[in-house]
Amino acid sequence: MENNQRIGWKSIDKLLHHIFGEDENRAISYLRSLYLNPTIKPPVLLLWSRDQCTGKTSFLHLLKAMFDDDMRIICDEQLRSRFNGIWAGKRIVGLDECFIDHAGQLKDALTSPTIQIENKGKEPKEIANRSSWVICTNDAESVRKIAPYAEFWSVKTKPIPPEERDPHMHEHIQAELPAFLEHLIEID
């Protein structure tokens, strides 16, 4: 696809190109599948690097903009909590800056066909586990701990050069989102 077709979402394009490089079209297909086929669970997307400022969290914010209340960004503590109502049952769960100390809990969240949803003061209930996961980590050991449990698409990210960092990335994502979503819908 030519860059002039992406003019309406150039910041999103720049982010996707930085993170996924030559696999950018695969990333766009992945996002299209998430957006248009909610019953299909794609591979767990694992974005990892020991480096900071790689775009991992910005990618999670793109997903949050796309899916709004049907996406949650959580941390390890929220994954470990028995009160999982904040994220269980969401279409997309983004685990940010994770250090997988409790691989068993993550394995269950990734692979079980059902999940117990529990909120404080309410009876737990079992629901279908329909969540797709995006895991962002700086801990390379986490990658090895969770790799045997599910199908993964693993992407090692690299730092964004300081002169290319956009302090207004989140605002640009919001502004460009309609054009990007229109593009996802119109892809042949």
Tab-separated table of C-alpha atoms in Angstrom:
chain	number	residue	atom	x	y	z
A	1	MET	CA	0.000	0.000	0.000
A	2	GLU	CA	1.286	3.408	-0.873
A	3	ASN	CA	2.000	5.914	1.880
A	4	ASN	CA	-0.308	8.502	0.296
A	5	GLN	CA	-3.233	6.177	1.088
A	6	ARG	CA	-2.214	6.337	4.751
A	7	ILE	CA	-2.062	10.119	4.938
A	8	GLY	CA	-5.131	10.261	7.190
A	9	TRP	CA	-3.399	8.072	9.769
A	10	LYS	CA	0.277	8.877	9.351
A	11	SER	CA	1.123	8.804	13.094
A	12	ILE	CA	-0.538	5.404	13.475
A	13	ASP	CA	1.296	4.221	10.364
A	14	LYS	CA	4.591	5.488	11.767
A	15	LEU	CA	3.962	3.678	15.075
A	16	LEU	CA	3.034	0.413	13.360
A	17	HIS	CA	6.002	0.637	11.019
A	18	HIS	CA	8.366	1.292	13.918
A	19	ILE	CA	7.113	-1.635	15.998
A	20	PHE	CA	6.500	-4.190	13.276
A	21	GLY	CA	8.912	-3.139	10.520
A	22	GLU	CA	8.572	-5.457	7.539
A	23	ASP	CA	5.637	-7.154	9.291
A	24	GLU	CA	3.563	-3.940	9.302
A	25	ASN	CA	1.016	-5.382	6.852
A	26	ARG	CA	0.686	-8.425	9.113
A	27	ALA	CA	0.047	-6.035	12.009
A	28	ILE	CA	-2.658	-4.259	10.010
A	29	SER	CA	-4.250	-7.638	9.198
A	30	TYR	CA	-4.060	-8.547	12.888
A	31	LEU	CA	-5.783	-5.287	13.869
A	32	ARG	CA	-8.381	-5.760	11.140
A	33	SER	CA	-9.158	-9.245	12.406
A	34	LEU	CA	-9.501	-7.975	15.983
A	35	TYR	CA	-11.759	-5.155	14.872
A	36	LEU	CA	-14.023	-6.988	12.425
A	37	ASN	CA	-14.016	-10.602	13.660
A	38	PRO	CA	-14.693	-10.553	17.409
A	39	THR	CA	-15.265	-14.302	17.630
A	40	ILE	CA	-11.805	-15.160	16.290
A	41	LYS	CA	-8.972	-15.188	18.825
A	42	PRO	CA	-5.689	-14.371	17.115
A	43	PRO	CA	-2.331	-15.446	18.540
A	44	VAL	CA	-1.243	-13.688	21.706
A	45	LEU	CA	0.806	-10.687	20.615
A	46	LEU	CA	3.985	-10.398	22.651
A	47	LEU	CA	5.891	-7.134	22.335
A	48	TRP	CA	9.175	-7.309	24.208
A	49	SER	CA	12.450	-5.504	24.645
A	50	ARG	CA	14.785	-4.614	27.481
A	51	ASP	CA	14.777	-1.068	26.083
A	52	GLN	CA	12.412	1.742	27.037
A	53	CYS	CA	10.590	4.090	24.614
A	54	THR	CA	9.873	1.422	21.999
A	55	GLY	CA	6.184	2.156	21.324
A	56	LYS	CA	4.796	-0.851	23.220
A	57	THR	CA	2.540	1.187	25.501
A	58	SER	CA	1.511	3.476	22.637
A	59	PHE	CA	0.355	0.375	20.762
A	60	LEU	CA	-1.796	-0.570	23.770
A	61	HIS	CA	-3.271	2.935	23.709
A	62	LEU	CA	-4.098	2.478	20.022
A	63	LEU	CA	-6.016	-0.684	20.951
A	64	LYS	CA	-7.744	1.152	23.803
A	65	ALA	CA	-8.799	3.885	21.373
A	66	MET	CA	-10.101	1.242	18.946
A	67	PHE	CA	-12.037	-0.850	21.474
A	68	ASP	CA	-12.865	1.680	24.211
A	69	ASP	CA	-14.646	-0.082	27.104
A	70	ASP	CA	-14.064	-3.513	25.584
A	71	MET	CA	-10.306	-3.217	26.164
A	72	ARG	CA	-8.372	-3.049	29.425
A	73	ILE	CA	-4.730	-2.322	30.079
A	74	ILE	CA	-3.673	-4.087	33.264
A	75	CYS	CA	-0.497	-4.705	35.244
A	76	ASP	CA	0.826	-7.840	36.956
A	77	GLU	CA	-0.905	-6.956	40.223
A	78	GLN	CA	-4.310	-6.848	38.541
A	79	LEU	CA	-3.619	-10.171	36.827
A	80	ARG	CA	-2.738	-11.778	40.169
A	81	SER	CA	-5.754	-10.375	42.010
A	82	ARG	CA	-8.665	-12.749	42.467
A	83	PHE	CA	-10.929	-9.783	41.720
A	84	ASN	CA	-10.570	-9.869	37.955
A	85	GLY	CA	-13.817	-8.133	37.000
A	86	ILE	CA	-11.884	-5.162	35.638
A	87	TRP	CA	-10.495	-7.247	32.765
A	88	ALA	CA	-12.130	-10.677	32.554
A	89	GLY	CA	-14.511	-10.850	29.614
A	90	LYS	CA	-13.032	-7.878	27.758
A	91	ARG	CA	-12.392	-8.310	24.038
A	92	ILE	CA	-8.769	-7.197	24.401
A	93	VAL	CA	-6.551	-7.382	27.475
A	94	GLY	CA	-3.219	-5.589	27.395
A	95	LEU	CA	-0.713	-6.636	30.042
A	96	ASP	CA	1.756	-3.756	30.298
A	97	GLU	CA	5.294	-3.840	31.711
A	98	CYS	CA	4.772	-7.351	32.959
A	99	PHE	CA	7.184	-9.547	34.856
A	100	ILE	CA	5.550	-12.953	34.803
A	101	ASP	CA	5.958	-14.293	38.325
A	102	HIS	CA	2.693	-16.220	38.280
A	103	ALA	CA	2.838	-18.011	34.939
A	104	GLY	CA	0.020	-20.377	35.961
A	105	GLN	CA	-2.506	-17.561	36.279
A	106	LEU	CA	-1.526	-16.183	32.920
A	107	LYS	CA	-1.673	-19.651	31.355
A	108	ASP	CA	-5.261	-20.049	32.568
A	109	ALA	CA	-6.212	-16.584	31.300
A	110	LEU	CA	-4.691	-17.325	27.890
A	111	THR	CA	-5.859	-20.889	27.297
A	112	SER	CA	-8.969	-21.729	29.296
A	113	PRO	CA	-12.249	-21.730	27.319
A	114	THR	CA	-14.002	-20.222	30.343
A	115	ILE	CA	-12.962	-17.899	33.130
A	116	GLN	CA	-14.336	-17.143	36.576
A	117	ILE	CA	-15.177	-13.453	36.777
A	118	GLU	CA	-15.091	-12.122	40.302
A	119	ASN	CA	-15.925	-8.655	41.600
A	120	LYS	CA	-15.772	-7.527	45.237
A	121	GLY	CA	-19.010	-8.225	47.038
A	122	LYS	CA	-20.498	-10.316	44.239
A	123	GLU	CA	-20.757	-14.019	43.612
A	124	PRO	CA	-18.228	-15.295	41.077
A	125	LYS	CA	-19.642	-16.431	37.780
A	126	GLU	CA	-18.196	-18.384	34.920
A	127	ILE	CA	-18.139	-16.759	31.496
A	128	ALA	CA	-16.710	-17.622	28.105
A	129	ASN	CA	-13.076	-16.612	27.825
A	130	ARG	CA	-13.214	-14.493	24.687
A	131	SER	CA	-10.282	-12.195	25.446
A	132	SER	CA	-7.431	-11.645	23.039
A	133	TRP	CA	-4.169	-10.704	24.729
A	134	VAL	CA	-1.347	-8.303	24.009
A	135	ILE	CA	1.559	-8.658	26.415
A	136	CYS	CA	4.235	-5.975	26.684
A	137	THR	CA	7.338	-6.674	28.715
A	138	ASN	CA	10.877	-5.518	29.297
A	139	ASP	CA	11.700	-8.860	30.889
A	140	ALA	CA	13.034	-11.341	28.317
A	141	GLU	CA	12.677	-14.156	30.873
A	142	SER	CA	8.913	-13.583	30.839
A	143	VAL	CA	8.902	-14.584	27.196
A	144	ARG	CA	10.362	-17.993	28.014
A	145	LYS	CA	7.962	-18.539	30.936
A	146	ILE	CA	4.806	-18.083	28.907
A	147	ALA	CA	5.869	-19.351	25.472
A	148	PRO	CA	4.751	-22.970	26.000
A	149	TYR	CA	1.156	-22.062	26.858
A	150	ALA	CA	-0.395	-20.527	23.786
A	151	GLU	CA	0.189	-19.557	20.186
A	152	PHE	CA	2.267	-16.386	20.143
A	153	TRP	CA	3.340	-13.747	17.712
A	154	SER	CA	6.521	-12.475	19.317
A	155	VAL	CA	7.947	-9.113	18.242
A	156	LYS	CA	11.158	-7.722	19.684
A	157	THR	CA	10.811	-3.951	19.677
A	158	LYS	CA	13.576	-1.392	19.361
A	159	PRO	CA	13.833	2.091	20.850
A	160	ILE	CA	12.360	5.019	18.970
A	161	PRO	CA	15.218	7.451	18.301
A	162	PRO	CA	14.795	10.542	20.535
A	163	GLU	CA	14.414	12.872	17.556
A	164	GLU	CA	11.500	10.749	16.250
A	165	ARG	CA	9.528	10.519	19.515
A	166	ASP	CA	6.146	12.209	19.393
A	167	PRO	CA	5.028	13.657	22.740
A	168	HIS	CA	1.524	14.032	21.272
A	169	MET	CA	1.205	10.454	19.967
A	170	HIS	CA	-1.908	9.675	22.002
A	171	GLU	CA	-3.702	12.780	20.739
A	172	HIS	CA	-2.696	11.931	17.169
A	173	ILE	CA	-4.017	8.386	17.580
A	174	GLN	CA	-7.379	9.764	18.700
A	175	ALA	CA	-7.553	12.236	15.824
A	176	GLU	CA	-6.508	9.685	13.186
A	177	LEU	CA	-8.573	6.774	14.470
A	178	PRO	CA	-11.646	7.330	12.233
A	179	ALA	CA	-9.489	7.256	9.086
A	180	PHE	CA	-7.600	4.202	10.304
A	181	LEU	CA	-10.782	2.288	11.163
A	182	GLU	CA	-12.251	3.199	7.773
A	183	HIS	CA	-9.113	1.794	6.186
A	184	LEU	CA	-9.451	-1.472	8.159
A	185	ILE	CA	-13.034	-1.839	6.959
A	186	GLU	CA	-12.184	-1.131	3.324
A	187	ILE	CA	-9.133	-3.427	2.954
A	188	ASP	CA	-9.722	-6.080	0.292
